[in-house]
Structure formats: structure tokens, C-alpha cells
Coordinates of C-alpha atoms and ligand atoms in Angstrom, one line a residue:
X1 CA 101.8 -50.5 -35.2
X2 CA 102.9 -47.8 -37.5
X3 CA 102.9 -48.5 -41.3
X4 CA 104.3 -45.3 -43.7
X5 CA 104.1 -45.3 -47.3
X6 CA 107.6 -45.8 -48.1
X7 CA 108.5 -43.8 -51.9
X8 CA 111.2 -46.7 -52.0
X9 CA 109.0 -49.9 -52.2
X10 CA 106.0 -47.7 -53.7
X11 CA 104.0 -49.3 -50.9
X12 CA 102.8 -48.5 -47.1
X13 CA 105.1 -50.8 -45.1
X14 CA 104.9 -51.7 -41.4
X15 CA 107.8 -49.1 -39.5
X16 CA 110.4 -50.7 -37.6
X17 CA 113.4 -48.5 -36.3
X18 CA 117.0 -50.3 -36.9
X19 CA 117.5 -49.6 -33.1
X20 CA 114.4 -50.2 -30.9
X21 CA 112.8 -47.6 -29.4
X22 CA 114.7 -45.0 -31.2
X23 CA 114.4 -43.5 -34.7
X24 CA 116.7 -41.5 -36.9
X25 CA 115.2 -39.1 -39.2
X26 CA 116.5 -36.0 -41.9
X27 CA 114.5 -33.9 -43.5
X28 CA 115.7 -31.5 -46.3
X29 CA 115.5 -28.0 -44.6
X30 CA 115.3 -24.8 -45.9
X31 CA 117.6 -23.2 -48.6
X32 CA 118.2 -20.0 -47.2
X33 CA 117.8 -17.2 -49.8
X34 CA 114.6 -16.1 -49.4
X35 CA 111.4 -16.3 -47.2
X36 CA 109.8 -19.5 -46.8
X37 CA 106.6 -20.0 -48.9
X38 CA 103.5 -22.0 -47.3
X39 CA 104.7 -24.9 -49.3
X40 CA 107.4 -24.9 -47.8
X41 CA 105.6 -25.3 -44.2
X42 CA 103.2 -27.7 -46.0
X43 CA 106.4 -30.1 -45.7
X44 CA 107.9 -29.2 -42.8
X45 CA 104.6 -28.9 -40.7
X46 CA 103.7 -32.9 -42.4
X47 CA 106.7 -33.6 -40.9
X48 CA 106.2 -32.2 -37.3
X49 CA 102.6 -34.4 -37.3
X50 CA 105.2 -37.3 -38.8
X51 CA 107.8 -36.7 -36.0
X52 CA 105.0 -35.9 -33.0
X53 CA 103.4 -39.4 -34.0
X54 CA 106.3 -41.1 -33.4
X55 CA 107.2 -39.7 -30.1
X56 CA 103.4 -40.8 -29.5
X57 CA 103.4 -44.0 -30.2
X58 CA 106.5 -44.1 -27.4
X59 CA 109.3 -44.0 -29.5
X60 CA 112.7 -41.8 -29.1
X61 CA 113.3 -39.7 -32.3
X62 CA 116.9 -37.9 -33.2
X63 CA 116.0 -35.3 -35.9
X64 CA 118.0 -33.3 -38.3
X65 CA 117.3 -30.7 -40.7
X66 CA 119.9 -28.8 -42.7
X67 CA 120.1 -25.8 -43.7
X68 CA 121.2 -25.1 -47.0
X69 CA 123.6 -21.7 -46.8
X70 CA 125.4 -22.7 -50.3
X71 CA 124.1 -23.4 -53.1
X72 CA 123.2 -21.2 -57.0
X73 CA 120.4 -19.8 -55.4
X74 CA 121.9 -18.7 -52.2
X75 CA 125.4 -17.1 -53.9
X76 CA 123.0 -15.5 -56.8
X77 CA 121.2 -13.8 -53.7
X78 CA 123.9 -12.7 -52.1
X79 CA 125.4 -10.7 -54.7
X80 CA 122.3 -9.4 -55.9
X81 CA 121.9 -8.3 -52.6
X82 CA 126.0 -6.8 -52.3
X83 CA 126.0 -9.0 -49.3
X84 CA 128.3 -11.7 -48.3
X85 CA 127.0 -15.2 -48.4
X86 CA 127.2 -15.5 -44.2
X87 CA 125.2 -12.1 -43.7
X88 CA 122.8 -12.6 -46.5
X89 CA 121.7 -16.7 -45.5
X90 CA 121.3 -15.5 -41.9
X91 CA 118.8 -13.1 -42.3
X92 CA 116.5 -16.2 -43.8
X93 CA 117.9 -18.4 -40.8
X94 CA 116.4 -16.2 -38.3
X95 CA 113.1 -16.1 -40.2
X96 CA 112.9 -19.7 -41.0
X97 CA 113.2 -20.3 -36.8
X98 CA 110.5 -17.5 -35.7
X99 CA 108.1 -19.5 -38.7
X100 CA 108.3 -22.7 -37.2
X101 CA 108.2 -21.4 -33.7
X102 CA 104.6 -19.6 -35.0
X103 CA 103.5 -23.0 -36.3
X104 CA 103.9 -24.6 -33.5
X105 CA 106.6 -27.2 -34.6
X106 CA 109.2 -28.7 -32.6
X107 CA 112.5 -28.0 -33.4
X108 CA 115.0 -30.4 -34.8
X109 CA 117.9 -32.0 -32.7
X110 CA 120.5 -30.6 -34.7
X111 CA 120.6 -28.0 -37.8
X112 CA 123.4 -28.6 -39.4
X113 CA 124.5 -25.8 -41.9
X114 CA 125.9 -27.1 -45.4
X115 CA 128.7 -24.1 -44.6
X116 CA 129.7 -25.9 -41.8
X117 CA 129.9 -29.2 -43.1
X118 CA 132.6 -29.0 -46.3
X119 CA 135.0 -31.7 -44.5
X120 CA 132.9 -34.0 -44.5
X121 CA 131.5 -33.6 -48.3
X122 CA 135.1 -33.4 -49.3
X123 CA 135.8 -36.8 -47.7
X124 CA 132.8 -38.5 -49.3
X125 CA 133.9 -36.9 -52.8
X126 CA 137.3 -38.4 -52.0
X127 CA 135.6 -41.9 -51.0
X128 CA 133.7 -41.5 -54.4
X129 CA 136.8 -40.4 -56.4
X130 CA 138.9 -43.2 -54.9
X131 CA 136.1 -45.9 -56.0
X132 CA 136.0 -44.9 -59.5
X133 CA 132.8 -43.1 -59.4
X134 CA 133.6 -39.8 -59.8
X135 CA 135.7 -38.3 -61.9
X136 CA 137.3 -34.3 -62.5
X137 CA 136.0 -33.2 -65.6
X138 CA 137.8 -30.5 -68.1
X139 CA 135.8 -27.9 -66.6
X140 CA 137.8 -29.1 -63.2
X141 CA 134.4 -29.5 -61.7
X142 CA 134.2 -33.5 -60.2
X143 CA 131.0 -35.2 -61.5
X144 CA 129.0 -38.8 -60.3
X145 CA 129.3 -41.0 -63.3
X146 CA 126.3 -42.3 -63.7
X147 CA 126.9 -45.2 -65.8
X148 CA 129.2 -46.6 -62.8
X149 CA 126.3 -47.2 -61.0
X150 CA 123.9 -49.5 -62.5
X151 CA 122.0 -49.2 -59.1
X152 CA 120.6 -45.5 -60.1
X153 CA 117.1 -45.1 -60.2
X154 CA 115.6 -46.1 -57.5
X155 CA 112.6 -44.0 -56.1
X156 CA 112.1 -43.0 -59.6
X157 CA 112.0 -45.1 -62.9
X158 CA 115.3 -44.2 -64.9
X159 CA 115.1 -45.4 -68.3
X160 CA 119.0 -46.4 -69.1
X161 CA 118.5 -46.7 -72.8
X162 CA 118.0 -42.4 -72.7
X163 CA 120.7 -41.9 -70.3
X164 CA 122.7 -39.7 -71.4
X165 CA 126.4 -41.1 -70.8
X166 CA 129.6 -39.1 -70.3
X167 CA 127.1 -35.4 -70.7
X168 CA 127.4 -33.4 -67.7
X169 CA 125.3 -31.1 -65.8
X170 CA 126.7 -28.7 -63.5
X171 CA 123.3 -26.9 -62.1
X172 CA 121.5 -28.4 -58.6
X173 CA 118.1 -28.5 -60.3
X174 CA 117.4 -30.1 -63.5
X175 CA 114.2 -32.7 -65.0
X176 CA 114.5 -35.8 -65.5
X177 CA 114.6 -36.2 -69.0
X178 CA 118.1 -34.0 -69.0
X179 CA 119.3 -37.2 -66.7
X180 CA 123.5 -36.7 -66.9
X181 CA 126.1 -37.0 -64.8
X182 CA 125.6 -34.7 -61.7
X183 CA 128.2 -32.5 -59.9
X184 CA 129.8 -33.1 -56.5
X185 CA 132.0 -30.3 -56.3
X186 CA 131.7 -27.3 -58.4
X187 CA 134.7 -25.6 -59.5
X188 CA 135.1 -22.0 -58.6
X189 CA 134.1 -19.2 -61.3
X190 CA 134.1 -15.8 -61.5
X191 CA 130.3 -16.3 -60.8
X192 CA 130.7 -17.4 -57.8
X193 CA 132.9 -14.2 -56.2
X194 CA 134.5 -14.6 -52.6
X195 CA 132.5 -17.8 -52.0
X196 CA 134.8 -21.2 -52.1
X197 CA 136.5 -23.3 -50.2
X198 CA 140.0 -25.4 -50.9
X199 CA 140.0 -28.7 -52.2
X200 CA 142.6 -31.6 -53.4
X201 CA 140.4 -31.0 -57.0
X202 CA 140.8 -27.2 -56.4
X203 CA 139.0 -24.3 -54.9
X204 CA 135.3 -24.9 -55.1
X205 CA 132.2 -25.3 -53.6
X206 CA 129.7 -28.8 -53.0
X207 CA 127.1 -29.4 -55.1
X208 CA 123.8 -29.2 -53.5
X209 CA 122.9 -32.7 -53.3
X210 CA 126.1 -33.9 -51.8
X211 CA 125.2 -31.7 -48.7
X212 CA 123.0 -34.1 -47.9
X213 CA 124.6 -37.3 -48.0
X214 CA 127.4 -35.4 -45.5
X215 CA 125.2 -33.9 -43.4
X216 CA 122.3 -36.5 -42.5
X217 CA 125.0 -39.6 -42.5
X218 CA 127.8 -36.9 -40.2
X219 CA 124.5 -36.9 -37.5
X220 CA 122.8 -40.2 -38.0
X221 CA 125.0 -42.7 -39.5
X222 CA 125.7 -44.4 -42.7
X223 CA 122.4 -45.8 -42.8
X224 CA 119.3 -44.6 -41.1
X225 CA 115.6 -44.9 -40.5
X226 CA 113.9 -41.7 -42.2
X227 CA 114.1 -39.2 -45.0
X228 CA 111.6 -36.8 -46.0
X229 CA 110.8 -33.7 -48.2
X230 CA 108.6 -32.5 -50.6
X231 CA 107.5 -34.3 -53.9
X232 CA 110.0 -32.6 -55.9
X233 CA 112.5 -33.1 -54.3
X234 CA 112.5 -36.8 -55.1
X235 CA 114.1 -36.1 -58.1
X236 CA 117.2 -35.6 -58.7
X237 CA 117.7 -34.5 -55.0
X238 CA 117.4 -37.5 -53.3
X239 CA 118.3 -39.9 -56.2
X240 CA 121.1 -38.3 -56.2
X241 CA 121.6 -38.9 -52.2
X242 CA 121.1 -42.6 -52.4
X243 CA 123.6 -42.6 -55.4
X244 CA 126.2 -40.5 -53.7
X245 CA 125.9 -42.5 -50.0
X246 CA 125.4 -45.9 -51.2
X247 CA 127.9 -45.9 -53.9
X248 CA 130.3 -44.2 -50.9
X249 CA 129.5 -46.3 -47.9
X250 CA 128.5 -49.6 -49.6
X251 CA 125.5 -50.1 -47.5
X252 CA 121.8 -48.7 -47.4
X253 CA 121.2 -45.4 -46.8
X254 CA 117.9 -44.9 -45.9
X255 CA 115.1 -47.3 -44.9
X256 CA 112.0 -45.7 -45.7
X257 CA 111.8 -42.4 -48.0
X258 CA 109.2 -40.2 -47.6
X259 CA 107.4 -37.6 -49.6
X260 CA 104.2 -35.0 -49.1
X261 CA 102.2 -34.2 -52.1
X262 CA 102.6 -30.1 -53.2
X263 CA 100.6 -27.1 -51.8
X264 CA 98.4 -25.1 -54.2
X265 CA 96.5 -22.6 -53.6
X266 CA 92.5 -21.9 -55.5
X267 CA 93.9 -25.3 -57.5
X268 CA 96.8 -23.5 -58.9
X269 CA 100.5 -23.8 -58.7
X270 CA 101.8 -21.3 -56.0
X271 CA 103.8 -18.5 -58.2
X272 CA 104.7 -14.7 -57.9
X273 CA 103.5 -13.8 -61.6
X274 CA 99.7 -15.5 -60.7
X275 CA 99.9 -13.2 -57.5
X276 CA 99.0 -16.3 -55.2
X277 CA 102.2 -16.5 -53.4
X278 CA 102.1 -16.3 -49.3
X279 CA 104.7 -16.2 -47.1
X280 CA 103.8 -16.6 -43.4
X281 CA 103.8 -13.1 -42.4
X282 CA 101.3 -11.8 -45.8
X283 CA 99.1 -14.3 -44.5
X284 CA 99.5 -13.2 -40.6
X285 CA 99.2 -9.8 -41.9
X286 CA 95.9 -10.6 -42.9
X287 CA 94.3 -11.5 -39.5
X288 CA 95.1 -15.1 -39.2
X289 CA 96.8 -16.7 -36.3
X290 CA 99.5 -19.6 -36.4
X291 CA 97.1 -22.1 -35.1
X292 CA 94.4 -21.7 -37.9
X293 CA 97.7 -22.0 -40.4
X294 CA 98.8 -25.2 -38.8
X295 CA 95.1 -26.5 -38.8
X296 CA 95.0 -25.9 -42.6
X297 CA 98.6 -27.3 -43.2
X298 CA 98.2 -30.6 -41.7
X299 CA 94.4 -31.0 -42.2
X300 CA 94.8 -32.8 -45.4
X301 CA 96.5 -36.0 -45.8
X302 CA 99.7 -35.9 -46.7
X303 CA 100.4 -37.5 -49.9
X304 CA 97.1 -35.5 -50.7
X305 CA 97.8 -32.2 -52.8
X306 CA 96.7 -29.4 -50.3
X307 CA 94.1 -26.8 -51.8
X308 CA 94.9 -23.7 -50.0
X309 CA 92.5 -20.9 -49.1
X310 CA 91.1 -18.3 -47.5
X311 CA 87.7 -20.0 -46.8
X312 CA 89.9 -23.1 -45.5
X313 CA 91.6 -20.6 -43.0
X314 CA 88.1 -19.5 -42.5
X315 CA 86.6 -23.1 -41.9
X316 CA 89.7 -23.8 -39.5
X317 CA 89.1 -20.7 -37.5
X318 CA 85.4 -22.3 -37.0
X319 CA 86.5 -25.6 -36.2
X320 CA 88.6 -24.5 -33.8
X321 CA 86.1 -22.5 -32.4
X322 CA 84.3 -25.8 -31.6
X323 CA 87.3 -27.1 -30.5
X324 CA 87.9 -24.0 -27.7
X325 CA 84.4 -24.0 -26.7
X326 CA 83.9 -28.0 -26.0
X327 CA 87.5 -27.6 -23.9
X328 CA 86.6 -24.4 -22.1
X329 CA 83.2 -26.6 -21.2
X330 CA 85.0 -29.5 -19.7
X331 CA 87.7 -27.2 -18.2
X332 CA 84.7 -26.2 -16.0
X333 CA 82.9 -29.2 -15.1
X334 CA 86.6 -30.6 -14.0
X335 CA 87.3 -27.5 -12.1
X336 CA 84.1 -28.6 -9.7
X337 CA 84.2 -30.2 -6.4
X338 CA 83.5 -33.7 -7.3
X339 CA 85.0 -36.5 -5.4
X340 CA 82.6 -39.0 -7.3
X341 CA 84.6 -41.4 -9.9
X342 CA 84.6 -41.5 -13.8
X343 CA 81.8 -43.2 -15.2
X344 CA 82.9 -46.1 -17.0
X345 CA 81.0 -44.8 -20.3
X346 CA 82.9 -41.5 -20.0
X347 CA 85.9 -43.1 -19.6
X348 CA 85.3 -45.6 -22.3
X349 CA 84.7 -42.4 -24.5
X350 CA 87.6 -40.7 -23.3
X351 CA 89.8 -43.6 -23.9
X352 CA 88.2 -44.9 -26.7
X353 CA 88.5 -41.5 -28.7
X354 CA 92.3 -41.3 -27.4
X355 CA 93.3 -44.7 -28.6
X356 CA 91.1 -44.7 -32.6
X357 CA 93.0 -41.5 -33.2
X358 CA 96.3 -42.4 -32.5
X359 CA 95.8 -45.8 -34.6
X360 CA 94.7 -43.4 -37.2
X361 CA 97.9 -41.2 -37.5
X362 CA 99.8 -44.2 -37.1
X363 CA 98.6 -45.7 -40.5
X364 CA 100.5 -43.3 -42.4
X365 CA 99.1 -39.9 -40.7
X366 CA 95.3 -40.4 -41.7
X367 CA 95.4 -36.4 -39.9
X368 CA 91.5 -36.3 -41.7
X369 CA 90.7 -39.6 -39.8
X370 CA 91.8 -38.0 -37.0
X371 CA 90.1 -34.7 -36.7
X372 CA 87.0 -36.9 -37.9
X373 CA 87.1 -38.9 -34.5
X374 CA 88.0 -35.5 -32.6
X375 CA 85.0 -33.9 -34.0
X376 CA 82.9 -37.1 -33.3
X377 CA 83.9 -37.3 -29.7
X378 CA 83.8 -33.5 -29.4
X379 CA 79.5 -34.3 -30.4
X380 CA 79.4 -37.5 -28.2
X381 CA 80.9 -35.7 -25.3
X382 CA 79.0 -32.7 -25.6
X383 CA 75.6 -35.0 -25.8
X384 CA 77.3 -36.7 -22.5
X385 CA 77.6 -33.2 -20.6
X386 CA 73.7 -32.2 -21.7
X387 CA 72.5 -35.3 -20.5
X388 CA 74.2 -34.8 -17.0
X389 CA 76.5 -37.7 -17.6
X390 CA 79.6 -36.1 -16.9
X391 CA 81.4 -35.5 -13.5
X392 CA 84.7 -33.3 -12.3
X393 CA 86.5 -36.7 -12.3
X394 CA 84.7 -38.2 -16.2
X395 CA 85.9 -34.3 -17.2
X396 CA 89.1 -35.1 -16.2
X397 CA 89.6 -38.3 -18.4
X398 CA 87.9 -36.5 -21.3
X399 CA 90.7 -33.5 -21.0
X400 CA 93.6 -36.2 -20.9
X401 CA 92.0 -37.8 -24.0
X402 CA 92.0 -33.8 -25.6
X403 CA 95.9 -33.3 -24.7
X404 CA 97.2 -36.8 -25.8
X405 CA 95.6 -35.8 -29.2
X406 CA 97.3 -32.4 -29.0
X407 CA 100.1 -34.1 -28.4
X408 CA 100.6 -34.4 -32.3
X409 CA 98.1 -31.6 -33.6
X410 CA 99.1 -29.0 -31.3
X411 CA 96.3 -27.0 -32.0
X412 CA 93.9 -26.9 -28.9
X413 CA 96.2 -23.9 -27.4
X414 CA 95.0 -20.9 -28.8
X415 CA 97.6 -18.1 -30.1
X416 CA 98.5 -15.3 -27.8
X417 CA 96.8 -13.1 -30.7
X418 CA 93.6 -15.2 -30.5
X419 CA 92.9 -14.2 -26.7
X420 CA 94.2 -10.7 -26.4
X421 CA 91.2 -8.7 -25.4
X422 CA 90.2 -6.2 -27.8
X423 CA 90.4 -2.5 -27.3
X424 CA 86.8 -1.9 -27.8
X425 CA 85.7 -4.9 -25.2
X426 CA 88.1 -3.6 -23.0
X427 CA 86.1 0.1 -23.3
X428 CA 82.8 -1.3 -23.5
X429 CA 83.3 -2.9 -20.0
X430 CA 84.8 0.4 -18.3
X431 CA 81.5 1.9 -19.5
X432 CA 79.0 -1.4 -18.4
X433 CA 81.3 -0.9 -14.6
X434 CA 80.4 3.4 -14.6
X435 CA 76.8 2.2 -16.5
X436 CA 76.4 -0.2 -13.3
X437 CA 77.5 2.0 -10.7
X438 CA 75.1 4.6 -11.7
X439 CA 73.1 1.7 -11.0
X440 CA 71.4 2.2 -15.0
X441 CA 70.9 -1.7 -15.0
X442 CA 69.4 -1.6 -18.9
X443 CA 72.4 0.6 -20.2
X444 CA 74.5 -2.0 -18.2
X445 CA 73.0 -5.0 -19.9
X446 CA 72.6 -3.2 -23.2
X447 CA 76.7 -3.0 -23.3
X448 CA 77.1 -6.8 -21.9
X449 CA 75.1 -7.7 -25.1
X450 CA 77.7 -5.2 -27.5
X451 CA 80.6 -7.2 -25.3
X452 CA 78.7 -10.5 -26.3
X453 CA 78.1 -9.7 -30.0
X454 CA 81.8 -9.3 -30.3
X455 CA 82.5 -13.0 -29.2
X456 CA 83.4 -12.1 -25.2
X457 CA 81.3 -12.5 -22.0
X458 CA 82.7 -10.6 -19.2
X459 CA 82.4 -12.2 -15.8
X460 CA 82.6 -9.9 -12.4
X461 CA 84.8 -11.0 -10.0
X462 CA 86.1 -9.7 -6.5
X463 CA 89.2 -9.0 -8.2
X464 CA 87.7 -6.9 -11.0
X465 CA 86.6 -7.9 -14.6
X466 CA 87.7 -11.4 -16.3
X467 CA 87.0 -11.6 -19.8
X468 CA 86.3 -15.2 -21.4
X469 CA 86.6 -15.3 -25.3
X470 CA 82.9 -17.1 -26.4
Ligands
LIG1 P1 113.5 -25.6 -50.8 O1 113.8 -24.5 -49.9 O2 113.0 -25.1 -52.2 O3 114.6 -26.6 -51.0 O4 112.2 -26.4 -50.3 C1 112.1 -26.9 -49.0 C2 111.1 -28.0 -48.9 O5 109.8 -27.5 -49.2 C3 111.4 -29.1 -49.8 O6 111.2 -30.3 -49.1 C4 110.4 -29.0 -50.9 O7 110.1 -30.2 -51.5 C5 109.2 -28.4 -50.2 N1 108.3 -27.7 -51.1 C6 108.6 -26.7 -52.0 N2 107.5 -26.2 -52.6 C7 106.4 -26.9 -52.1 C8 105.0 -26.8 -52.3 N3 104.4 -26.0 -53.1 N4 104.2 -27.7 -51.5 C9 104.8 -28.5 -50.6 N5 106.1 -28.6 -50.4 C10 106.9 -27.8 -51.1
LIG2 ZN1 118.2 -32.4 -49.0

């Protein structure tokens, strides 16, 4: 059974697809003027764990995530920058697909780019127009009217008495105590240079949250199973969708809404001035691998603010140490020729292990709870294997029990980076080989001990040396 905390009923609900066996879910992508921040893949990577459970627990999942290639941000870059819009967004496209690639999440069905959508916003701005509901304003921008929609407010609490009727507010991001009526279609200014598109309110561009409503209902329907994002997005991003798409379609638009809690890092807000601002790469350029990102990223429960670190990085890269080594040591008892069966106790382990975890992430991606029975049946099985307990056949369950839990952590692989073979091993074994075929047996086992101090053992085989990472 899979229950979600669902930001629309402020409660964790039981999940049921509208279409059995097969779930629709959006999730707001990146807006492409700039690098990604770890926040960022906070979101996206609580996503992938949210999207890998469901295909889990046996269910079919259509994702999409859009790509916002228009928007203030994105024409302010672009000019900074001399660039046009199309040249300057894709720059951030590429980057955005290498980042998820290095975190190990799968790709979306479909990423939709807001550029590529403009039909279908204009012909929800029409639907909207034609209802009553929005309106072309002096400034010949079009605006949702607010008061026209007594059904505003509902993943947040929207006071009425403060709203501010008939005042209008023409930027994407704004609080919630500047409440106003929103724009749909921006009217082209000077501001915005080469970048517009015709319309039958004039040349102009879609507002930001508008992309949404087109591009999630263009791919999914008019009414579908899953939204996500970050906490601030909430508001007035996806108010603002429910607004736009329900007072358009006249029918639900989303089931169940939901939200991860922000990434800080040492306790404080990310931000450039406080210097505690990471992209991927600054923190791949200091030495850590994907995998020990990912670990840290989806360690901590969700709806849990995520305390970033170095000396989490540092922890992950330990765990996972433990992780590697308790594989590696059931990779070789499995590898044996062993035609005896699983032990019953093993496999109840095995299974047992497999089946707590996935109930786990399924109410509401416990990911802690998870790694907690990991790490518990990581010490049971080891105690298992000291005691003799464990044959090729019991290793065997106890790897299938590993994978279907990688199956949504994706973290038991390490990183190409992780098992390159250092230079200096490398050179330390060409002299043990010359060291051993002068036949100086201390000098020999004086380098395998350098080789092992540096976390490798080297094991001589017919086919020269093969070097295992310890
Ligand atoms: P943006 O490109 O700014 O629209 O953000 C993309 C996604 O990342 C959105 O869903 C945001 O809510 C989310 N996000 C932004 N900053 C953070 C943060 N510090 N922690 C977690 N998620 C964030
Ligand atoms: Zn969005």
C-alpha cells in the first residue's frame, strides 16, 4: 500500500492511480538560466526515489518534467550574456541532463520545453478569457482575476479579506502577502528584445506559471495523479496552476500535490554572498563522486529540511564503504561451487529485509527507515557469513534482496571515478612484480602493505595483476 503526504488535504493519504496500474506524474523542471544548485537536485533526486518506488511497488509511471526556456530570469540572462534566448537556455539544458545522468536519476518520459509549447498556453488563455476569468489589462498584458475564483487558495491558506482585488502583478515570483491578480500572458516590452511570440492579445510571451498548466495537462491530461517540486514553489507557482487549469478545464487537476522541504547547507540558507553555494561540479571538483551526492540527497526524509555537508559527504562515503565491502563479500561466497539450497533462515533474511524496506519507502519515502534496515541486514548478514551460515545459493538470495533495494537507491554501483586504479597503486605493483622477480620476498610484501594502506589489495593472477578496491 503506498500512502504520500498529499500538500492538498495536509494529510498522508493512501495512493491510488486514476488508471490502475499506471500513474501520471509532473514535476516542475529546471529553469534554464543558470547551473543547477544542490537544491535543486535535493528536489529532483526526492523525486527519482518518489518515481523508483512506484515502479517498485509494480506500477507503470508516465513522467514529465519541463523545462523552463522563457521566463524574467531566462530573457534577463540572455541579454546579459549578448546571446539569443535559444543559444543561451541550451547551454543549461545540456548541463541539467549530464547532472542527473551523474546522479544516477532516470530520465523523464517527455521534457517538454515551455518554448515549444506557446499553442497550447495560448489556447488555455483563450479558454480562460472566454470564461470571464481573465481579462487584458491597460498595460495589454492578460491577468487571472482572482476574485472570479472564489476556489483560490487551496494548498495555501489565502486570506480573502487582504486580497487585493483589481491590483496586478506582472512578475513570476512574488510573496504571498503581495497576493494580486497574476499574469498569463505578458505583453511584449522593450525589455524583453527579440523574444515574443504573436497572440490574439498581441505579441507577447506566457507567464511562467501558465507553462505549467499547458505543459503537464498537453502530456498527461486534464487531470492527473502527481505533481511535485520544491517547498517554494507551492506558492504562487502551483496555486496559480490549480487556478489557471481548474478554472480552464472545469475538473480537478491534480490528485495529490507533493512538496520536499529545502536544502541548507551548515544550517544556513544556500546563497552566493554567504559563499555556501554548490553546484554539482564545485562539489565533484572537490573529490566526491555522484554516488556519495545521491546518498546525501536522498538520505534524509523528504519533507525533512536537508543539512548539507562536507562531513555528511564524508559519512556517506563510509557507509558506502560498508555497503561495497558486505556486496563484494557475498559476490564471493555466490561465485562458489555450491549446488546445496538456501537455508530457509537466509532466505527469510534476505526476503525479509527486501520486503520491510520497500513497505518503508512506500509510507511516504521513510528513505532513513530504509537505510536503517539496509544497514541492519548488512550486520545480520555479515554475523550469518562469520558463523558459516551462508551458502553460494543463501548468497544468491541475499544479492537479489541488495538489487531490489537498489532498485530505488541506486547507490550500491560504485562511480567509474570510485574504482579507477590510482597512479601510485598502479606503480607500486610494477615494482612489488620486479621486487618479486628478484625474488626480494620482504621488499615484495613491504609494497603489498603500501598497496593496502591506500585501500587496494592486489591479487596475482595467470592473466597478470587484478586490483580489488578494499
Ligand atoms: P527553479 O529552477 O528555481 O525553478 O527550481 C527548480 C526546483 O528546485 C523547484 O522545484 C524548486 O522548488 C527546487 N528548489 C530550489 N531551491 C531549493 C532548495 N534550496 N532545496 C530544495 N529544493 C529547492
Ligand atoms: Zn512548474
Amino acid at each position: 500500500m503506498l500512502r504520500f503526504y498529499n500538500s492538498l488535504t495536509h494529510r498522508v493519504d493512501d495512493f491510488q492511480p486514476i488508471q490502475p496500474g499506471k500513474v501520471g506524474m509532473y514535476t516542475c523542471g529546471p529553469t534554464v538560466y543558470n547551473y543547477a544548485h544542490i537544491g535543486n537536485f535535493r528536489c529532483y533526486a526526492f523525486e527519482d526515489v518518489l518515481k523508483r518506488t512506484l515502479l517498485a511497488s509494480g506500477l507503470k509511471v508516465r513522467h514529465v518534467m519541463n523545462l523552463t526556456d522563457v521566463d524574467d530570469k531566462t530573457i534577463r540572462g540572455s541579454q546579459a550574456e549578448k546571446l539569443p534566448l535559444r543559444q543561451f537556455t541550451q547551454k543549461y539544458k545540456d548541463a541539467f541532463f549530464a547532472d542527473i545522468q551523474t546522479l544516477r536519476m532516470i530520465p523523464a518520459d517527455v521534457y517538454p520545453a515551455a518554448t515549444e509549447t506557446i499553442t497550447e498556453m495560448i489556447q488555455l488563455i483563450q479558454t480562460l478569457f472566454d470564461k470571464g476569468i481573465a481579462y487584458q489589462a491597460e498595460d495589454k498584458s492578460v491577468y487571472f482575476s482572482i476574485a472570479k475564483w472564489p476556489k483560490y487558495g487551496q494548498l495555501v491558506n489565502i486570506d480573502r479579506d487582504s486580497m487585493r482585488v483589481g491590483v496586478r502583478i506582472k512578475m513570476d515570483e512574488y510573496a504571498k502577502d503581495s497576493m494580486a491578480d497574476f499574469a498569463l500572458w505578458k505583453a511584449w516590452d522593450e525589455a524583453d528584445g527579440d523574444v515574443g511570440w504573436d497572440s490574439p492579445w498581441g505579441r507577447g510571451r506566457p507567464g511562467w506559471h501558465i507553462e505549467c498548466s499547458a505543459m503537464s495537462s498537453k502530456y498527461l491530461g486534464k487531470t492527473f495523479d502527481l505533481h511535485c517540486g520544491g517547498i517554494d514553489n507551492m506558492f504562487p507557482h502551483h496555486e496559480d496552476e490549480i487556478a489557471q487549469s481548474e478554472a480552464a478545464n472545469g475538473c480537478k487537476f491534480v490528485n495529490t500535490w507533493m512538496h520536499c522541504a529545502h536544502l541548507v547547507v551548515d544550517g544556513q540558507k544556500m546563497s552566493k554572498s554567504l559563499g555556501n553555494f554548490y553546484t554539482l561540479k564545485d562539489i565533484l571538483d572537490k573529490g566526491y563522486s555522484g554516488r556519495e551526492i545521491r546518498y546525501v540527497l536522498i538520505g534524509t526524509y523528504y519533507r525533512q529540511s536537508l543539512n548539507f555537508s562536507f562531513q555528511a559527504l564524508d559519512e556517506a562515503r563510509g557507509n558506502l564503504q560498508r555497503i561495497d565491502a558486505f556486496v563484494a563479500r557475498i559476490k564471493d561466497l555466490a561465485a562458489a561451487r555450491d549446488a546445496a539450497a538456501a537455508t530457509p533462515e537466509i532466505i527469510a533474511l534476505a526476503s525479509g529485509a527486501a520486503e520491510k524496506f520497500l513497505a518503508a519507502l512506500q509510507e511516504d519515502l521513510n528513505v532513513s527507515a530504509g537505510l536503517g534496515i539496509l544497514f541492519d541486514f548488512i550486520r545480520d548478514g555479515n554475523r550469518a557469513m562469520d558463523a558459516g551460515q551462508v551458502n553460494a545459493a543463501g548468497a544468491q538470495s541475499m544479492l537479489a534482496a541488495l538489487a531490489s533495494m537498489d532498485r530505488i537507491l541506486a547507490v550500491m554501483e560504485p562511480d567509474a571515478t570510485e574504482t579507477a586504479v590510482p597512479a601510485e597503486v598502479v606503480s607500486l605493483t610494477e615494482q612489488r612484480a620486479a621486487a618479486r622477480k628478484a625474488r626480494d620476498w620482504a621488499r615484495a610484501d613491504q609494497l603489498r602493505d603500501q598497496i593496502a594502506a591506500l585501500g587496494w589489495e592486489v591479487k596475482d593472477t595467470p592473466k597478470g595483476p587484478q586490483f580489488v578496491k578494499r
